[in-house]
PDB file of C-alpha atoms in Angstrom:
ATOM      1  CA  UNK A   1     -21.496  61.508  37.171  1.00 47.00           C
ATOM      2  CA  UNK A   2     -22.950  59.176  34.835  1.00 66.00           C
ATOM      3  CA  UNK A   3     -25.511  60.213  31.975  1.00 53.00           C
ATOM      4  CA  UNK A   4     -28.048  62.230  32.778  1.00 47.00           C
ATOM      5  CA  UNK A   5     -27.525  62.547  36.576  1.00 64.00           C
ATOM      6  CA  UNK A   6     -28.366  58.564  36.630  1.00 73.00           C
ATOM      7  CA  UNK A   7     -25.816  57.421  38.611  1.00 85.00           C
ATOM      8  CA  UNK A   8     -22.313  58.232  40.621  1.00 93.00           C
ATOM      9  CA  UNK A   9     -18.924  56.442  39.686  1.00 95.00           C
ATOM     10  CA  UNK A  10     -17.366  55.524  42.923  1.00 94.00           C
ATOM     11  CA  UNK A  11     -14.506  53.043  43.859  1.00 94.00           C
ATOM     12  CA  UNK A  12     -15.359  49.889  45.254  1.00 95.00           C
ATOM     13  CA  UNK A  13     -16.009  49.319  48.766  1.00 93.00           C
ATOM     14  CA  UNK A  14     -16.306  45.866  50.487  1.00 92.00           C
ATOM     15  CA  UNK A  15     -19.608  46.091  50.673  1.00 91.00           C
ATOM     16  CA  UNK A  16     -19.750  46.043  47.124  1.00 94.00           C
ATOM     17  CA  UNK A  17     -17.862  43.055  46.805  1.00 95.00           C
ATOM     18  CA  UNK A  18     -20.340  40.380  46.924  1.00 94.00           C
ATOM     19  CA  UNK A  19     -22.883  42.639  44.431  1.00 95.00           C
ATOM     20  CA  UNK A  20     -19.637  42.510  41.791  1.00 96.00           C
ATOM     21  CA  UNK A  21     -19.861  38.370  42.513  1.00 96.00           C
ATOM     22  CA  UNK A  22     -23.636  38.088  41.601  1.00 95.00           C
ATOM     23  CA  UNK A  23     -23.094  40.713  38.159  1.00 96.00           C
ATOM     24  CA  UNK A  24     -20.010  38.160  37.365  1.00 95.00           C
ATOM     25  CA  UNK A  25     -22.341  35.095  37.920  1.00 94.00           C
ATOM     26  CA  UNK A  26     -25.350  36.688  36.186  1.00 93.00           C
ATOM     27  CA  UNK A  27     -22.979  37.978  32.984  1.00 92.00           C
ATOM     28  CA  UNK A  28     -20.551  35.187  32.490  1.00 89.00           C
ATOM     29  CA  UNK A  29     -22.229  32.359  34.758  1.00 88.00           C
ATOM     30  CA  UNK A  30     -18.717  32.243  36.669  1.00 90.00           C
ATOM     31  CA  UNK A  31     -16.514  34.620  39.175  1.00 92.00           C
ATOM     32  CA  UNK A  32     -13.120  34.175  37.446  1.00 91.00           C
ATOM     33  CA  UNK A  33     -12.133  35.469  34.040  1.00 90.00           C
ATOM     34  CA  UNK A  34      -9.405  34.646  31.482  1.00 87.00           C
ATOM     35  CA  UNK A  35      -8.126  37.602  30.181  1.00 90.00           C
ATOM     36  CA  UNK A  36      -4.495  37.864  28.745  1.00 92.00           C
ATOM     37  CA  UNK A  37      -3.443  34.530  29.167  1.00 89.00           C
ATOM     38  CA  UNK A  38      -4.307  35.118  33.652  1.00 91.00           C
ATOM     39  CA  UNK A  39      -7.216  34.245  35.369  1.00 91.00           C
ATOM     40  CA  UNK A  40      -8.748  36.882  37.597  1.00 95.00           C
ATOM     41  CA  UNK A  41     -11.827  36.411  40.431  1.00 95.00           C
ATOM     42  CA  UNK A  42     -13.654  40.239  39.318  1.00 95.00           C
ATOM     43  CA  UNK A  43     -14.957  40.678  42.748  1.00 95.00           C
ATOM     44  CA  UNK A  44     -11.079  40.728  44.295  1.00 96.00           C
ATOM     45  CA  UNK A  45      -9.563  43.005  41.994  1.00 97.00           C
ATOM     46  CA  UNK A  46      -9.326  46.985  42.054  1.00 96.00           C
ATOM     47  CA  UNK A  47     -13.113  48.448  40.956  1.00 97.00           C
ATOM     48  CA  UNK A  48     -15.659  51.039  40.121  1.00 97.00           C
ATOM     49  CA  UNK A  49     -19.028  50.893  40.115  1.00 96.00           C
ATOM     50  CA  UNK A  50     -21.726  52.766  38.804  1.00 96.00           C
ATOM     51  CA  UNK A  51     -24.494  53.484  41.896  1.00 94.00           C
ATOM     52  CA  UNK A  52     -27.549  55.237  42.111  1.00 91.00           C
ATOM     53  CA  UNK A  53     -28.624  55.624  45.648  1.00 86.00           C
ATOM     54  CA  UNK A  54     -26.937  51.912  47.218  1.00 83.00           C
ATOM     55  CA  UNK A  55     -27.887  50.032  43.805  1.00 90.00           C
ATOM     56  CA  UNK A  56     -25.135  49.100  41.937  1.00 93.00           C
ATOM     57  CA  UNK A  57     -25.949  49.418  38.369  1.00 95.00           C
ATOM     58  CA  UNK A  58     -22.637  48.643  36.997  1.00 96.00           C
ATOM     59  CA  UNK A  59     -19.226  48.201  37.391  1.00 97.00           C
ATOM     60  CA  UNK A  60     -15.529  47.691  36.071  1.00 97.00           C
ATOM     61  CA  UNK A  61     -13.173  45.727  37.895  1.00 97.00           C
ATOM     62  CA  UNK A  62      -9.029  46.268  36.524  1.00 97.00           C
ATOM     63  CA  UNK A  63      -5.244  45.410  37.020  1.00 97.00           C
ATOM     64  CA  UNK A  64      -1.849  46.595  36.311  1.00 96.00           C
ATOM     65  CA  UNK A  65       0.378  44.518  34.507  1.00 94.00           C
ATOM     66  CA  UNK A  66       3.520  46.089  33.894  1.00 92.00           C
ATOM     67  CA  UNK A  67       3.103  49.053  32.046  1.00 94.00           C
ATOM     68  CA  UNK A  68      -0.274  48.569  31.178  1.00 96.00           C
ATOM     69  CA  UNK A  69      -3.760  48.422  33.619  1.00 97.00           C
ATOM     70  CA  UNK A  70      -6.080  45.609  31.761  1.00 97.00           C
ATOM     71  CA  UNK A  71     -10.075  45.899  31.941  1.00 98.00           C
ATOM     72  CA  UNK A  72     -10.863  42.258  33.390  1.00 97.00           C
ATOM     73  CA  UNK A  73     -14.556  42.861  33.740  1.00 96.00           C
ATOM     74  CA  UNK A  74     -17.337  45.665  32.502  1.00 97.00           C
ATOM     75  CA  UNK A  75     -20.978  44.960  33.219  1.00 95.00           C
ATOM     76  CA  UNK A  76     -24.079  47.160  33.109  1.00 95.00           C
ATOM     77  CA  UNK A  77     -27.373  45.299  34.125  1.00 94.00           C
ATOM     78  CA  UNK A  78     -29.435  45.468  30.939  1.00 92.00           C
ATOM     79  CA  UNK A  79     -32.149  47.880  31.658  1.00 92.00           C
ATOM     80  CA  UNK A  80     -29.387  50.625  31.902  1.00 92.00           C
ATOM     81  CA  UNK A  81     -27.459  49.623  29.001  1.00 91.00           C
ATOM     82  CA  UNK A  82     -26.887  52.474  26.122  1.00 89.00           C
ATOM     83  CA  UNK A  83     -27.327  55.306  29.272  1.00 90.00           C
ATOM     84  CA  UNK A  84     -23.763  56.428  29.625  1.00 93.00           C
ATOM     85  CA  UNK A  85     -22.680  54.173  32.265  1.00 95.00           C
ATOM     86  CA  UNK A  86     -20.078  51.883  30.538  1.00 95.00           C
ATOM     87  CA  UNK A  87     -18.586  55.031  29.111  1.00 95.00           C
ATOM     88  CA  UNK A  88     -18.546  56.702  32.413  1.00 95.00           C
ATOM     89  CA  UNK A  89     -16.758  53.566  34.093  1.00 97.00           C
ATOM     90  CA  UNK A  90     -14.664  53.194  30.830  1.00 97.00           C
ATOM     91  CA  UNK A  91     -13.799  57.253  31.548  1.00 96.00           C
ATOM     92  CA  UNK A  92     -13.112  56.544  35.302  1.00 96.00           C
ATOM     93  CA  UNK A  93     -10.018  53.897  34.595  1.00 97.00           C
ATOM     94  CA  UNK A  94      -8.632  55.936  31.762  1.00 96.00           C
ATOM     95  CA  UNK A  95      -8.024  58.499  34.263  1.00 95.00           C
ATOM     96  CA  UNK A  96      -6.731  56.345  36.561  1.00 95.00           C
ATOM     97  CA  UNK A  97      -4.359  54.606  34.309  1.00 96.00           C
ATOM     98  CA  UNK A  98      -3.143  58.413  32.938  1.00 95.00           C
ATOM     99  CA  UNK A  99      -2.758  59.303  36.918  1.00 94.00           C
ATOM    100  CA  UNK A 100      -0.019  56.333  37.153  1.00 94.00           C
ATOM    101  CA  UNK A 101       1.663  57.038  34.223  1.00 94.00           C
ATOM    102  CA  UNK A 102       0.689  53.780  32.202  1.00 95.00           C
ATOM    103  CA  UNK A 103       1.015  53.605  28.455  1.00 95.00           C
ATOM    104  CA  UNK A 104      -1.896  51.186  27.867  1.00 96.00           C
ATOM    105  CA  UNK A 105      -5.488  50.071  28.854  1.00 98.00           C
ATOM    106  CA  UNK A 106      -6.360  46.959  27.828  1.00 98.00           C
ATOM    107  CA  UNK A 107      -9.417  45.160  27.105  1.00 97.00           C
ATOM    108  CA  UNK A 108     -10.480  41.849  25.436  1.00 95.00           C
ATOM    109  CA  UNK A 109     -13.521  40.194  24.765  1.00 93.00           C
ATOM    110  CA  UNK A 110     -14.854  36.805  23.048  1.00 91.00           C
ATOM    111  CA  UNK A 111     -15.355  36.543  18.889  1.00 90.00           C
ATOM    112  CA  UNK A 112     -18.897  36.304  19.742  1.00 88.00           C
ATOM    113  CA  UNK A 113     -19.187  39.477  21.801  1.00 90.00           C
ATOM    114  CA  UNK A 114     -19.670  42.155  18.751  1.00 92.00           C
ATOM    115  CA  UNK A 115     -21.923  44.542  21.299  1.00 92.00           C
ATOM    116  CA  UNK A 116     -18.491  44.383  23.221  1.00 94.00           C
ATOM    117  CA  UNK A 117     -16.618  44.661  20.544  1.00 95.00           C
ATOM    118  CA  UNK A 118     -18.429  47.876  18.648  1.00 95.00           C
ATOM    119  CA  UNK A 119     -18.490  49.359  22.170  1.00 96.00           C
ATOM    120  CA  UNK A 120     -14.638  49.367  23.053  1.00 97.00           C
ATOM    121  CA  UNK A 121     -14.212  50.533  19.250  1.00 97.00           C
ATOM    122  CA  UNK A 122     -16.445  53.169  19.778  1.00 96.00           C
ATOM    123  CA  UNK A 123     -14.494  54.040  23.232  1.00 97.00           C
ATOM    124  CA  UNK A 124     -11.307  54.070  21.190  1.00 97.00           C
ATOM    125  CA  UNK A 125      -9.868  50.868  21.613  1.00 98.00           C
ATOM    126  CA  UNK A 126      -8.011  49.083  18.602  1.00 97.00           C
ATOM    127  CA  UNK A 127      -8.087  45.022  18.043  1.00 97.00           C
ATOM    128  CA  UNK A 128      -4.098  44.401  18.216  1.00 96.00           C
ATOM    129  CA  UNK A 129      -4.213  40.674  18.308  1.00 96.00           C
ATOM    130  CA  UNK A 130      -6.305  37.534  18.529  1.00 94.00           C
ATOM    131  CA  UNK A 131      -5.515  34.339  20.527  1.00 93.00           C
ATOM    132  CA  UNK A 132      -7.053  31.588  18.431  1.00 92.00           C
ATOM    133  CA  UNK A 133      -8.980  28.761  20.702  1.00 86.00           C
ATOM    134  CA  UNK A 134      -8.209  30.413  24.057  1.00 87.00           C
ATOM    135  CA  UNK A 135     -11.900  30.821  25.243  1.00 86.00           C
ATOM    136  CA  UNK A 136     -12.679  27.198  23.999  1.00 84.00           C
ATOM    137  CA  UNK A 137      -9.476  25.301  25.740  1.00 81.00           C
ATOM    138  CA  UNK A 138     -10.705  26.932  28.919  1.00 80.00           C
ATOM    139  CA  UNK A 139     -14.179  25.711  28.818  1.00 80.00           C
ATOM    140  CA  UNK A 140     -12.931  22.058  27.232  1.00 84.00           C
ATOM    141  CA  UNK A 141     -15.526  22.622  24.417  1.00 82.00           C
ATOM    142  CA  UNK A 142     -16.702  25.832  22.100  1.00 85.00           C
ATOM    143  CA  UNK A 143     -20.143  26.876  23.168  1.00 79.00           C
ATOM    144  CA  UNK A 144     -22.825  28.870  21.734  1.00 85.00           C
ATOM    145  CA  UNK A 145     -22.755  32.111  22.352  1.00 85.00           C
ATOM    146  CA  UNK A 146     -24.121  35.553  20.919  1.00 85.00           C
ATOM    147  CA  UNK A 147     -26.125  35.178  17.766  1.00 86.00           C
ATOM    148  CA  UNK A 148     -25.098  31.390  17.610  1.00 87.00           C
ATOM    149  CA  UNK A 149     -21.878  32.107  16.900  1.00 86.00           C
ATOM    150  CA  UNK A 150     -19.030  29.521  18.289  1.00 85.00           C
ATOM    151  CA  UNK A 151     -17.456  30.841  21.477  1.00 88.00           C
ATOM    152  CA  UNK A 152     -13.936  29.920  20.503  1.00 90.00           C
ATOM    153  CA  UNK A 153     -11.165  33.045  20.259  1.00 91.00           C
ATOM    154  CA  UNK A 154      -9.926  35.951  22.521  1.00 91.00           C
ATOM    155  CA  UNK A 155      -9.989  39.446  21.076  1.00 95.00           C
ATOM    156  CA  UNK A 156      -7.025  42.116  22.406  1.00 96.00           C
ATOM    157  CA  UNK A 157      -8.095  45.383  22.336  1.00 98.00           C
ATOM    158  CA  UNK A 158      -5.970  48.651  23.389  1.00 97.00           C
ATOM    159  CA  UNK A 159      -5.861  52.554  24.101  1.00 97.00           C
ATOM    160  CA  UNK A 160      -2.609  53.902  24.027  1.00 95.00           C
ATOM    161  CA  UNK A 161      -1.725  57.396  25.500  1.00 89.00           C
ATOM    162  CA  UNK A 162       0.847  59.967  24.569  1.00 76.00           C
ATOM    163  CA  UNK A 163       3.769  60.278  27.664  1.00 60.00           C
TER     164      UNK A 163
END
């Protein structure tokens, strides 16, 4: 359960497919995300959501590469923000990842995102690496993003876990 009773973690059923499309649009004004060098469409890959009742409040949407299952996706709509939710999804995948024996969760986010990035900290996630210009090339240009700061870098983040 999510903070406070709020909501239920689930797994993601087609039905909640095209709700995962509309967060994706509303959050990052696109479907597909760049994450580790791969592009990923959120609403096709393995998810959770966060639901109270049949809303979908949030969700997290994942893969495995190798030995490792990479966060491609976390959003919360804002009014539930700072409840418990993204820790609760966060929480979900970790056990996942521990149930199939992987040695890493991943996460990255953009050098703009610090929200993002004092979250995952505060999850336990460590900044490993930096890809310089990633976010940029892929949109041909740097935008503006949080705070006015230039859109322009990747950050890596990871978890490890003991075998």
């Amino acid at each position: 359960m999510c903070s406070s009773d709020l909501c239920a973690i689930k797994s993601a059923v087609p039905d909640d497919r095209e709700t995962i499309r509309k967060f994706a649009r509303q959050f990052w004004g696109e479907e597909e995300q760049l994450a580790f060098g791969q592009f990923f469409r959120v609403a096709d890959l393995p998810s959770y959501v966060a639901k109270r009742k049949n809303e979908v409040l949030g969700f997290i949407s994942t893969t495995d590469v190798d030995d490792s299952t990479i966060i491609v996706a976390l959003a919360i709509l804002p009014k539930y923000q700072d409840s418990g939710i993204g820790t609760a999804l966060i929480n979900a995948v970790e056990r996942e990842t521990k149930r199939k024996k992987r040695k890493r969760l991943l996460v990255s986010t953009s050098n703009d995102d610090l929200p993002a990035l004092a979250f995952y900290q505060s999850q336990g996630f460590q900044i490993y690496e930096v890809k310089p210009g990633v976010i940029a090339e892929k949109h041909g240009k740097i935008l503006e993003g949080i705070g006015g700061l230039p859109i322009r870098d990747e950050l890596r983040l990871r978890k490890t876990f003991d075998p």
